[in-house]
JSON list of C-alpha atoms in Angstrom, two decimals:
[
{"chain": "A", "resi": 1, "resn": "UNK", "atom": "CA", "xyz": [0.00, 0.00, 0.00]},
{"chain": "A", "resi": 2, "resn": "UNK", "atom": "CA", "xyz": [2.83, 2.42, 0.87]},
{"chain": "A", "resi": 3, "resn": "UNK", "atom": "CA", "xyz": [4.58, 1.78, -2.44]},
{"chain": "A", "resi": 4, "resn": "UNK", "atom": "CA", "xyz": [1.34, 2.35, -4.37]},
{"chain": "A", "resi": 5, "resn": "UNK", "atom": "CA", "xyz": [0.78, 5.75, -2.72]},
{"chain": "A", "resi": 6, "resn": "UNK", "atom": "CA", "xyz": [4.39, 6.79, -3.28]},
{"chain": "A", "resi": 7, "resn": "UNK", "atom": "CA", "xyz": [3.79, 6.65, -7.03]},
{"chain": "A", "resi": 8, "resn": "UNK", "atom": "CA", "xyz": [0.99, 9.22, -6.63]},
{"chain": "A", "resi": 9, "resn": "UNK", "atom": "CA", "xyz": [3.03, 11.89, -4.84]},
{"chain": "A", "resi": 10, "resn": "UNK", "atom": "CA", "xyz": [3.68, 13.65, -8.14]},
{"chain": "A", "resi": 11, "resn": "UNK", "atom": "CA", "xyz": [-0.03, 14.57, -8.16]},
{"chain": "A", "resi": 12, "resn": "UNK", "atom": "CA", "xyz": [0.65, 16.95, -5.26]},
{"chain": "A", "resi": 13, "resn": "UNK", "atom": "CA", "xyz": [2.73, 19.28, -7.43]},
{"chain": "A", "resi": 14, "resn": "UNK", "atom": "CA", "xyz": [5.61, 21.42, -6.17]},
{"chain": "A", "resi": 15, "resn": "UNK", "atom": "CA", "xyz": [5.66, 20.29, -2.55]},
{"chain": "A", "resi": 16, "resn": "UNK", "atom": "CA", "xyz": [7.94, 18.49, -0.14]},
{"chain": "A", "resi": 17, "resn": "UNK", "atom": "CA", "xyz": [6.45, 15.44, 1.56]},
{"chain": "A", "resi": 18, "resn": "UNK", "atom": "CA", "xyz": [7.85, 14.07, 4.83]},
{"chain": "A", "resi": 19, "resn": "UNK", "atom": "CA", "xyz": [6.60, 10.76, 6.17]},
{"chain": "A", "resi": 20, "resn": "UNK", "atom": "CA", "xyz": [7.66, 7.25, 7.17]},
{"chain": "A", "resi": 21, "resn": "UNK", "atom": "CA", "xyz": [7.10, 3.74, 5.92]},
{"chain": "A", "resi": 22, "resn": "UNK", "atom": "CA", "xyz": [8.34, 0.18, 6.49]},
{"chain": "A", "resi": 23, "resn": "UNK", "atom": "CA", "xyz": [11.23, -0.86, 4.23]},
{"chain": "A", "resi": 24, "resn": "UNK", "atom": "CA", "xyz": [13.62, -3.75, 3.74]},
{"chain": "A", "resi": 25, "resn": "UNK", "atom": "CA", "xyz": [17.10, -2.34, 3.18]},
{"chain": "A", "resi": 26, "resn": "UNK", "atom": "CA", "xyz": [20.02, -4.77, 2.78]},
{"chain": "A", "resi": 27, "resn": "UNK", "atom": "CA", "xyz": [17.87, -7.41, 4.48]},
{"chain": "A", "resi": 28, "resn": "UNK", "atom": "CA", "xyz": [17.21, -5.09, 7.43]},
{"chain": "A", "resi": 29, "resn": "UNK", "atom": "CA", "xyz": [13.58, -4.34, 8.27]},
{"chain": "A", "resi": 30, "resn": "UNK", "atom": "CA", "xyz": [13.42, -0.63, 9.14]},
{"chain": "A", "resi": 31, "resn": "UNK", "atom": "CA", "xyz": [10.87, 2.08, 9.83]},
{"chain": "A", "resi": 32, "resn": "UNK", "atom": "CA", "xyz": [12.18, 4.72, 7.43]},
{"chain": "A", "resi": 33, "resn": "UNK", "atom": "CA", "xyz": [11.60, 8.46, 7.54]},
{"chain": "A", "resi": 34, "resn": "UNK", "atom": "CA", "xyz": [11.79, 10.03, 4.09]},
{"chain": "A", "resi": 35, "resn": "UNK", "atom": "CA", "xyz": [11.56, 13.31, 2.24]},
{"chain": "A", "resi": 36, "resn": "UNK", "atom": "CA", "xyz": [10.11, 13.45, -1.27]},
{"chain": "A", "resi": 37, "resn": "UNK", "atom": "CA", "xyz": [9.87, 16.30, -3.74]},
{"chain": "A", "resi": 38, "resn": "UNK", "atom": "CA", "xyz": [9.42, 16.55, -7.51]},
{"chain": "A", "resi": 39, "resn": "UNK", "atom": "CA", "xyz": [13.01, 17.66, -8.03]},
{"chain": "A", "resi": 40, "resn": "UNK", "atom": "CA", "xyz": [14.93, 14.96, -6.15]},
{"chain": "A", "resi": 41, "resn": "UNK", "atom": "CA", "xyz": [12.29, 12.25, -5.67]},
{"chain": "A", "resi": 42, "resn": "UNK", "atom": "CA", "xyz": [12.42, 9.87, -2.69]},
{"chain": "A", "resi": 43, "resn": "UNK", "atom": "CA", "xyz": [15.23, 10.31, -0.19]},
{"chain": "A", "resi": 44, "resn": "UNK", "atom": "CA", "xyz": [15.62, 8.16, 2.95]},
{"chain": "A", "resi": 45, "resn": "UNK", "atom": "CA", "xyz": [16.72, 10.46, 5.78]},
{"chain": "A", "resi": 46, "resn": "UNK", "atom": "CA", "xyz": [16.07, 8.68, 9.10]},
{"chain": "A", "resi": 47, "resn": "UNK", "atom": "CA", "xyz": [15.56, 5.18, 10.50]},
{"chain": "A", "resi": 48, "resn": "UNK", "atom": "CA", "xyz": [13.55, 4.82, 13.69]},
{"chain": "A", "resi": 49, "resn": "UNK", "atom": "CA", "xyz": [15.79, 4.08, 16.65]},
{"chain": "A", "resi": 50, "resn": "UNK", "atom": "CA", "xyz": [13.43, 3.70, 19.64]},
{"chain": "A", "resi": 51, "resn": "UNK", "atom": "CA", "xyz": [11.18, 0.66, 19.11]},
{"chain": "A", "resi": 52, "resn": "UNK", "atom": "CA", "xyz": [8.39, -0.38, 21.50]},
{"chain": "A", "resi": 53, "resn": "UNK", "atom": "CA", "xyz": [7.45, -4.05, 21.92]},
{"chain": "A", "resi": 54, "resn": "UNK", "atom": "CA", "xyz": [3.93, -4.59, 23.24]},
{"chain": "A", "resi": 55, "resn": "UNK", "atom": "CA", "xyz": [0.47, -5.68, 22.11]},
{"chain": "A", "resi": 56, "resn": "UNK", "atom": "CA", "xyz": [-0.32, -3.96, 18.82]},
{"chain": "A", "resi": 57, "resn": "UNK", "atom": "CA", "xyz": [3.15, -2.41, 18.51]},
{"chain": "A", "resi": 58, "resn": "UNK", "atom": "CA", "xyz": [5.69, -5.22, 18.24]},
{"chain": "A", "resi": 59, "resn": "UNK", "atom": "CA", "xyz": [8.17, -2.94, 16.50]},
{"chain": "A", "resi": 60, "resn": "UNK", "atom": "CA", "xyz": [11.25, -4.31, 18.26]},
{"chain": "A", "resi": 61, "resn": "UNK", "atom": "CA", "xyz": [10.18, -7.71, 16.88]},
{"chain": "A", "resi": 62, "resn": "UNK", "atom": "CA", "xyz": [9.18, -6.45, 13.41]},
{"chain": "A", "resi": 63, "resn": "UNK", "atom": "CA", "xyz": [12.09, -4.09, 12.75]},
{"chain": "A", "resi": 64, "resn": "UNK", "atom": "CA", "xyz": [15.77, -3.66, 13.38]},
{"chain": "A", "resi": 65, "resn": "UNK", "atom": "CA", "xyz": [16.86, -0.52, 15.14]},
{"chain": "A", "resi": 66, "resn": "UNK", "atom": "CA", "xyz": [18.15, 2.25, 12.91]},
{"chain": "A", "resi": 67, "resn": "UNK", "atom": "CA", "xyz": [21.31, 4.17, 13.68]},
{"chain": "A", "resi": 68, "resn": "UNK", "atom": "CA", "xyz": [21.02, 6.63, 16.55]},
{"chain": "A", "resi": 69, "resn": "UNK", "atom": "CA", "xyz": [21.21, 9.48, 14.07]},
{"chain": "A", "resi": 70, "resn": "UNK", "atom": "CA", "xyz": [19.11, 12.61, 14.57]},
{"chain": "A", "resi": 71, "resn": "UNK", "atom": "CA", "xyz": [20.61, 14.86, 11.92]},
{"chain": "A", "resi": 72, "resn": "UNK", "atom": "CA", "xyz": [18.69, 17.70, 10.31]},
{"chain": "A", "resi": 73, "resn": "UNK", "atom": "CA", "xyz": [17.93, 17.41, 6.59]},
{"chain": "A", "resi": 74, "resn": "UNK", "atom": "CA", "xyz": [17.90, 20.41, 4.26]},
{"chain": "A", "resi": 75, "resn": "UNK", "atom": "CA", "xyz": [15.00, 20.24, 1.79]},
{"chain": "A", "resi": 76, "resn": "UNK", "atom": "CA", "xyz": [14.03, 22.70, -0.90]},
{"chain": "A", "resi": 77, "resn": "UNK", "atom": "CA", "xyz": [11.47, 24.09, 1.57]},
{"chain": "A", "resi": 78, "resn": "UNK", "atom": "CA", "xyz": [13.01, 23.96, 5.06]},
{"chain": "A", "resi": 79, "resn": "UNK", "atom": "CA", "xyz": [15.45, 22.35, 7.50]},
{"chain": "A", "resi": 80, "resn": "UNK", "atom": "CA", "xyz": [13.68, 19.21, 8.75]},
{"chain": "A", "resi": 81, "resn": "UNK", "atom": "CA", "xyz": [14.21, 16.87, 11.69]},
{"chain": "A", "resi": 82, "resn": "UNK", "atom": "CA", "xyz": [12.46, 13.54, 12.32]},
{"chain": "A", "resi": 83, "resn": "UNK", "atom": "CA", "xyz": [11.13, 12.02, 15.53]},
{"chain": "A", "resi": 84, "resn": "UNK", "atom": "CA", "xyz": [9.06, 8.99, 14.50]},
{"chain": "A", "resi": 85, "resn": "UNK", "atom": "CA", "xyz": [6.35, 8.07, 17.02]},
{"chain": "A", "resi": 86, "resn": "UNK", "atom": "CA", "xyz": [8.08, 6.74, 20.20]},
{"chain": "A", "resi": 87, "resn": "UNK", "atom": "CA", "xyz": [11.13, 8.93, 19.47]},
{"chain": "A", "resi": 88, "resn": "UNK", "atom": "CA", "xyz": [9.00, 11.94, 20.45]},
{"chain": "A", "resi": 89, "resn": "UNK", "atom": "CA", "xyz": [9.38, 10.91, 24.10]},
{"chain": "A", "resi": 90, "resn": "UNK", "atom": "CA", "xyz": [13.18, 11.20, 24.03]},
{"chain": "A", "resi": 91, "resn": "UNK", "atom": "CA", "xyz": [13.42, 14.98, 24.38]},
{"chain": "A", "resi": 92, "resn": "UNK", "atom": "CA", "xyz": [17.20, 15.16, 24.13]},
{"chain": "A", "resi": 93, "resn": "UNK", "atom": "CA", "xyz": [16.80, 14.75, 20.38]},
{"chain": "A", "resi": 94, "resn": "UNK", "atom": "CA", "xyz": [14.40, 17.70, 20.13]},
{"chain": "A", "resi": 95, "resn": "UNK", "atom": "CA", "xyz": [17.16, 19.70, 21.83]},
{"chain": "A", "resi": 96, "resn": "UNK", "atom": "CA", "xyz": [19.72, 18.37, 19.32]},
{"chain": "A", "resi": 97, "resn": "UNK", "atom": "CA", "xyz": [17.48, 19.55, 16.50]},
{"chain": "A", "resi": 98, "resn": "UNK", "atom": "CA", "xyz": [17.31, 23.02, 18.07]},
{"chain": "A", "resi": 99, "resn": "UNK", "atom": "CA", "xyz": [21.09, 23.24, 18.01]},
{"chain": "A", "resi": 100, "resn": "UNK", "atom": "CA", "xyz": [21.00, 22.23, 14.31]},
{"chain": "A", "resi": 101, "resn": "UNK", "atom": "CA", "xyz": [18.58, 25.10, 13.54]},
{"chain": "A", "resi": 102, "resn": "UNK", "atom": "CA", "xyz": [15.70, 22.82, 12.55]},
{"chain": "A", "resi": 103, "resn": "UNK", "atom": "CA", "xyz": [12.66, 24.69, 11.26]},
{"chain": "A", "resi": 104, "resn": "UNK", "atom": "CA", "xyz": [10.21, 21.78, 10.96]},
{"chain": "A", "resi": 105, "resn": "UNK", "atom": "CA", "xyz": [10.11, 18.82, 13.34]},
{"chain": "A", "resi": 106, "resn": "UNK", "atom": "CA", "xyz": [8.21, 15.95, 11.69]},
{"chain": "A", "resi": 107, "resn": "UNK", "atom": "CA", "xyz": [6.64, 13.41, 14.08]},
{"chain": "A", "resi": 108, "resn": "UNK", "atom": "CA", "xyz": [4.48, 10.83, 12.27]},
{"chain": "A", "resi": 109, "resn": "UNK", "atom": "CA", "xyz": [2.83, 8.43, 14.72]},
{"chain": "A", "resi": 110, "resn": "UNK", "atom": "CA", "xyz": [0.22, 5.66, 14.88]},
{"chain": "A", "resi": 111, "resn": "UNK", "atom": "CA", "xyz": [-1.65, 5.73, 18.19]},
{"chain": "A", "resi": 112, "resn": "UNK", "atom": "CA", "xyz": [-5.08, 5.08, 19.64]},
{"chain": "A", "resi": 113, "resn": "UNK", "atom": "CA", "xyz": [-7.78, 7.40, 20.93]},
{"chain": "A", "resi": 114, "resn": "UNK", "atom": "CA", "xyz": [-7.04, 6.74, 24.60]},
{"chain": "A", "resi": 115, "resn": "UNK", "atom": "CA", "xyz": [-3.64, 8.49, 24.40]},
{"chain": "A", "resi": 116, "resn": "UNK", "atom": "CA", "xyz": [-4.52, 11.32, 21.97]},
{"chain": "A", "resi": 117, "resn": "UNK", "atom": "CA", "xyz": [-4.11, 14.19, 24.45]},
{"chain": "A", "resi": 118, "resn": "UNK", "atom": "CA", "xyz": [-0.86, 12.75, 25.78]},
{"chain": "A", "resi": 119, "resn": "UNK", "atom": "CA", "xyz": [0.64, 12.74, 22.26]},
{"chain": "A", "resi": 120, "resn": "UNK", "atom": "CA", "xyz": [-0.44, 16.31, 21.58]},
{"chain": "A", "resi": 121, "resn": "UNK", "atom": "CA", "xyz": [1.22, 17.35, 24.86]},
{"chain": "A", "resi": 122, "resn": "UNK", "atom": "CA", "xyz": [4.40, 15.60, 23.70]},
{"chain": "A", "resi": 123, "resn": "UNK", "atom": "CA", "xyz": [4.22, 17.47, 20.40]},
{"chain": "A", "resi": 124, "resn": "UNK", "atom": "CA", "xyz": [3.83, 20.79, 22.20]},
{"chain": "A", "resi": 125, "resn": "UNK", "atom": "CA", "xyz": [6.88, 20.08, 24.35]},
{"chain": "A", "resi": 126, "resn": "UNK", "atom": "CA", "xyz": [8.95, 18.98, 21.34]},
{"chain": "A", "resi": 127, "resn": "UNK", "atom": "CA", "xyz": [8.03, 22.19, 19.49]},
{"chain": "A", "resi": 128, "resn": "UNK", "atom": "CA", "xyz": [9.17, 24.39, 22.37]},
{"chain": "A", "resi": 129, "resn": "UNK", "atom": "CA", "xyz": [12.34, 22.39, 23.09]},
{"chain": "A", "resi": 130, "resn": "UNK", "atom": "CA", "xyz": [13.36, 22.28, 19.41]},
{"chain": "A", "resi": 131, "resn": "UNK", "atom": "CA", "xyz": [12.22, 25.81, 18.59]},
{"chain": "A", "resi": 132, "resn": "UNK", "atom": "CA", "xyz": [10.66, 24.34, 15.43]},
{"chain": "A", "resi": 133, "resn": "UNK", "atom": "CA", "xyz": [7.17, 23.93, 14.09]},
{"chain": "A", "resi": 134, "resn": "UNK", "atom": "CA", "xyz": [6.09, 20.43, 15.10]},
{"chain": "A", "resi": 135, "resn": "UNK", "atom": "CA", "xyz": [4.04, 18.59, 12.47]},
{"chain": "A", "resi": 136, "resn": "UNK", "atom": "CA", "xyz": [2.44, 15.19, 12.89]},
{"chain": "A", "resi": 137, "resn": "UNK", "atom": "CA", "xyz": [0.02, 12.80, 11.27]},
{"chain": "A", "resi": 138, "resn": "UNK", "atom": "CA", "xyz": [-1.91, 9.82, 12.62]},
{"chain": "A", "resi": 139, "resn": "UNK", "atom": "CA", "xyz": [-4.44, 7.27, 11.41]},
{"chain": "A", "resi": 140, "resn": "UNK", "atom": "CA", "xyz": [-8.08, 8.23, 11.94]},
{"chain": "A", "resi": 141, "resn": "UNK", "atom": "CA", "xyz": [-10.47, 5.32, 11.68]},
{"chain": "A", "resi": 142, "resn": "UNK", "atom": "CA", "xyz": [-12.01, 2.53, 13.71]},
{"chain": "A", "resi": 143, "resn": "UNK", "atom": "CA", "xyz": [-10.97, -1.10, 13.11]},
{"chain": "A", "resi": 144, "resn": "UNK", "atom": "CA", "xyz": [-13.91, -2.43, 15.08]},
{"chain": "A", "resi": 145, "resn": "UNK", "atom": "CA", "xyz": [-12.75, -4.16, 18.26]},
{"chain": "A", "resi": 146, "resn": "UNK", "atom": "CA", "xyz": [-9.05, -3.94, 17.40]},
{"chain": "A", "resi": 147, "resn": "UNK", "atom": "CA", "xyz": [-8.20, -0.23, 17.45]},
{"chain": "A", "resi": 148, "resn": "UNK", "atom": "CA", "xyz": [-9.88, 3.13, 17.50]},
{"chain": "A", "resi": 149, "resn": "UNK", "atom": "CA", "xyz": [-7.17, 5.23, 15.81]},
{"chain": "A", "resi": 150, "resn": "UNK", "atom": "CA", "xyz": [-7.07, 8.70, 17.27]},
{"chain": "A", "resi": 151, "resn": "UNK", "atom": "CA", "xyz": [-6.43, 10.96, 14.33]},
{"chain": "A", "resi": 152, "resn": "UNK", "atom": "CA", "xyz": [-5.02, 13.99, 16.08]},
{"chain": "A", "resi": 153, "resn": "UNK", "atom": "CA", "xyz": [-2.31, 14.94, 13.62]},
{"chain": "A", "resi": 154, "resn": "UNK", "atom": "CA", "xyz": [-1.16, 18.44, 14.51]},
{"chain": "A", "resi": 155, "resn": "UNK", "atom": "CA", "xyz": [0.60, 21.64, 13.61]},
{"chain": "A", "resi": 156, "resn": "UNK", "atom": "CA", "xyz": [2.22, 23.32, 16.64]},
{"chain": "A", "resi": 157, "resn": "UNK", "atom": "CA", "xyz": [4.13, 26.61, 16.65]},
{"chain": "A", "resi": 158, "resn": "UNK", "atom": "CA", "xyz": [7.68, 26.77, 18.05]},
{"chain": "A", "resi": 159, "resn": "UNK", "atom": "CA", "xyz": [7.75, 29.57, 20.60]},
{"chain": "A", "resi": 160, "resn": "UNK", "atom": "CA", "xyz": [4.91, 28.81, 23.03]},
{"chain": "A", "resi": 161, "resn": "UNK", "atom": "CA", "xyz": [3.80, 25.38, 21.84]},
{"chain": "A", "resi": 162, "resn": "UNK", "atom": "CA", "xyz": [0.46, 26.78, 20.68]},
{"chain": "A", "resi": 163, "resn": "UNK", "atom": "CA", "xyz": [-1.57, 24.18, 18.80]},
{"chain": "A", "resi": 164, "resn": "UNK", "atom": "CA", "xyz": [-2.46, 25.73, 15.44]},
{"chain": "A", "resi": 165, "resn": "UNK", "atom": "CA", "xyz": [-4.70, 22.83, 14.45]},
{"chain": "A", "resi": 166, "resn": "UNK", "atom": "CA", "xyz": [-5.50, 19.16, 15.04]},
{"chain": "A", "resi": 167, "resn": "UNK", "atom": "CA", "xyz": [-6.95, 16.67, 12.58]},
{"chain": "A", "resi": 168, "resn": "UNK", "atom": "CA", "xyz": [-10.08, 14.65, 13.31]},
{"chain": "A", "resi": 169, "resn": "UNK", "atom": "CA", "xyz": [-12.48, 12.30, 11.54]},
{"chain": "A", "resi": 170, "resn": "UNK", "atom": "CA", "xyz": [-14.42, 15.40, 10.41]},
{"chain": "A", "resi": 171, "resn": "UNK", "atom": "CA", "xyz": [-11.25, 17.29, 9.40]},
{"chain": "A", "resi": 172, "resn": "UNK", "atom": "CA", "xyz": [-8.77, 14.66, 8.16]},
{"chain": "A", "resi": 173, "resn": "UNK", "atom": "CA", "xyz": [-6.48, 17.20, 6.47]},
{"chain": "A", "resi": 174, "resn": "UNK", "atom": "CA", "xyz": [-4.97, 20.28, 8.01]},
{"chain": "A", "resi": 175, "resn": "UNK", "atom": "CA", "xyz": [-3.06, 23.09, 6.32]},
{"chain": "A", "resi": 176, "resn": "UNK", "atom": "CA", "xyz": [-1.75, 26.42, 7.50]},
{"chain": "A", "resi": 177, "resn": "UNK", "atom": "CA", "xyz": [0.78, 28.95, 6.31]},
{"chain": "A", "resi": 178, "resn": "UNK", "atom": "CA", "xyz": [3.88, 29.10, 8.48]},
{"chain": "A", "resi": 179, "resn": "UNK", "atom": "CA", "xyz": [6.57, 31.73, 8.74]},
{"chain": "A", "resi": 180, "resn": "UNK", "atom": "CA", "xyz": [9.88, 29.88, 9.15]},
{"chain": "A", "resi": 181, "resn": "UNK", "atom": "CA", "xyz": [11.50, 33.03, 10.54]},
{"chain": "A", "resi": 182, "resn": "UNK", "atom": "CA", "xyz": [9.41, 32.41, 13.68]},
{"chain": "A", "resi": 183, "resn": "UNK", "atom": "CA", "xyz": [11.33, 29.14, 14.17]},
{"chain": "A", "resi": 184, "resn": "UNK", "atom": "CA", "xyz": [14.58, 31.01, 13.69]},
{"chain": "A", "resi": 185, "resn": "UNK", "atom": "CA", "xyz": [13.58, 33.65, 16.24]},
{"chain": "A", "resi": 186, "resn": "UNK", "atom": "CA", "xyz": [12.45, 30.97, 18.72]},
{"chain": "A", "resi": 187, "resn": "UNK", "atom": "CA", "xyz": [16.04, 29.70, 18.94]},
{"chain": "A", "resi": 188, "resn": "UNK", "atom": "CA", "xyz": [16.93, 32.90, 20.85]},
{"chain": "A", "resi": 189, "resn": "UNK", "atom": "CA", "xyz": [14.19, 32.40, 23.47]},
{"chain": "A", "resi": 190, "resn": "UNK", "atom": "CA", "xyz": [13.96, 30.20, 26.56]},
{"chain": "A", "resi": 191, "resn": "UNK", "atom": "CA", "xyz": [14.78, 27.30, 26.74]},
{"chain": "A", "resi": 192, "resn": "UNK", "atom": "CA", "xyz": [16.63, 27.16, 23.42]},
{"chain": "A", "resi": 193, "resn": "UNK", "atom": "CA", "xyz": [19.25, 29.80, 24.27]},
{"chain": "A", "resi": 194, "resn": "UNK", "atom": "CA", "xyz": [20.37, 27.96, 27.44]},
{"chain": "A", "resi": 195, "resn": "UNK", "atom": "CA", "xyz": [23.88, 26.53, 26.93]},
{"chain": "A", "resi": 196, "resn": "UNK", "atom": "CA", "xyz": [24.33, 22.77, 27.39]}
]
């Protein structure tokens, strides 16, 4: 399914797409963060490092751990950092992205309705700690008895962690114009300016 949708990204026009998908790379099973644009196509930029292993999320069993590499990626639109799902809870990496002048912090996740507010709180914290706009996506549908996916993808601003919007079943897509100079200015505010 992922591969089929990748072929349709050209329909979006002159955009940069940041997301993640499962891949097999040199016989390693990885959860891969990628950037795509019309100019350069698909580019793998991050492999998920922190892998949970519990009912519904057997990632440590399904995947190998990626390298512990949280390096910013320059796209034709912005400087982007990745924290895939569980990685959001390891705040030291949001701080590392702040030091690398990240403008957009991309945090795709797949979580249920019962933890929706907790994840949004994590996104708010990551935005403030990184001094970057925090963007996320999440499934939004009900699998019957198995899982009630929360939706709750977000756009959060970098200075105060203000939630600019959250997706829902009624609003599955969310767009807003962002001023990347706000992320740059946030790096000079608390807590970003504090020296390690």
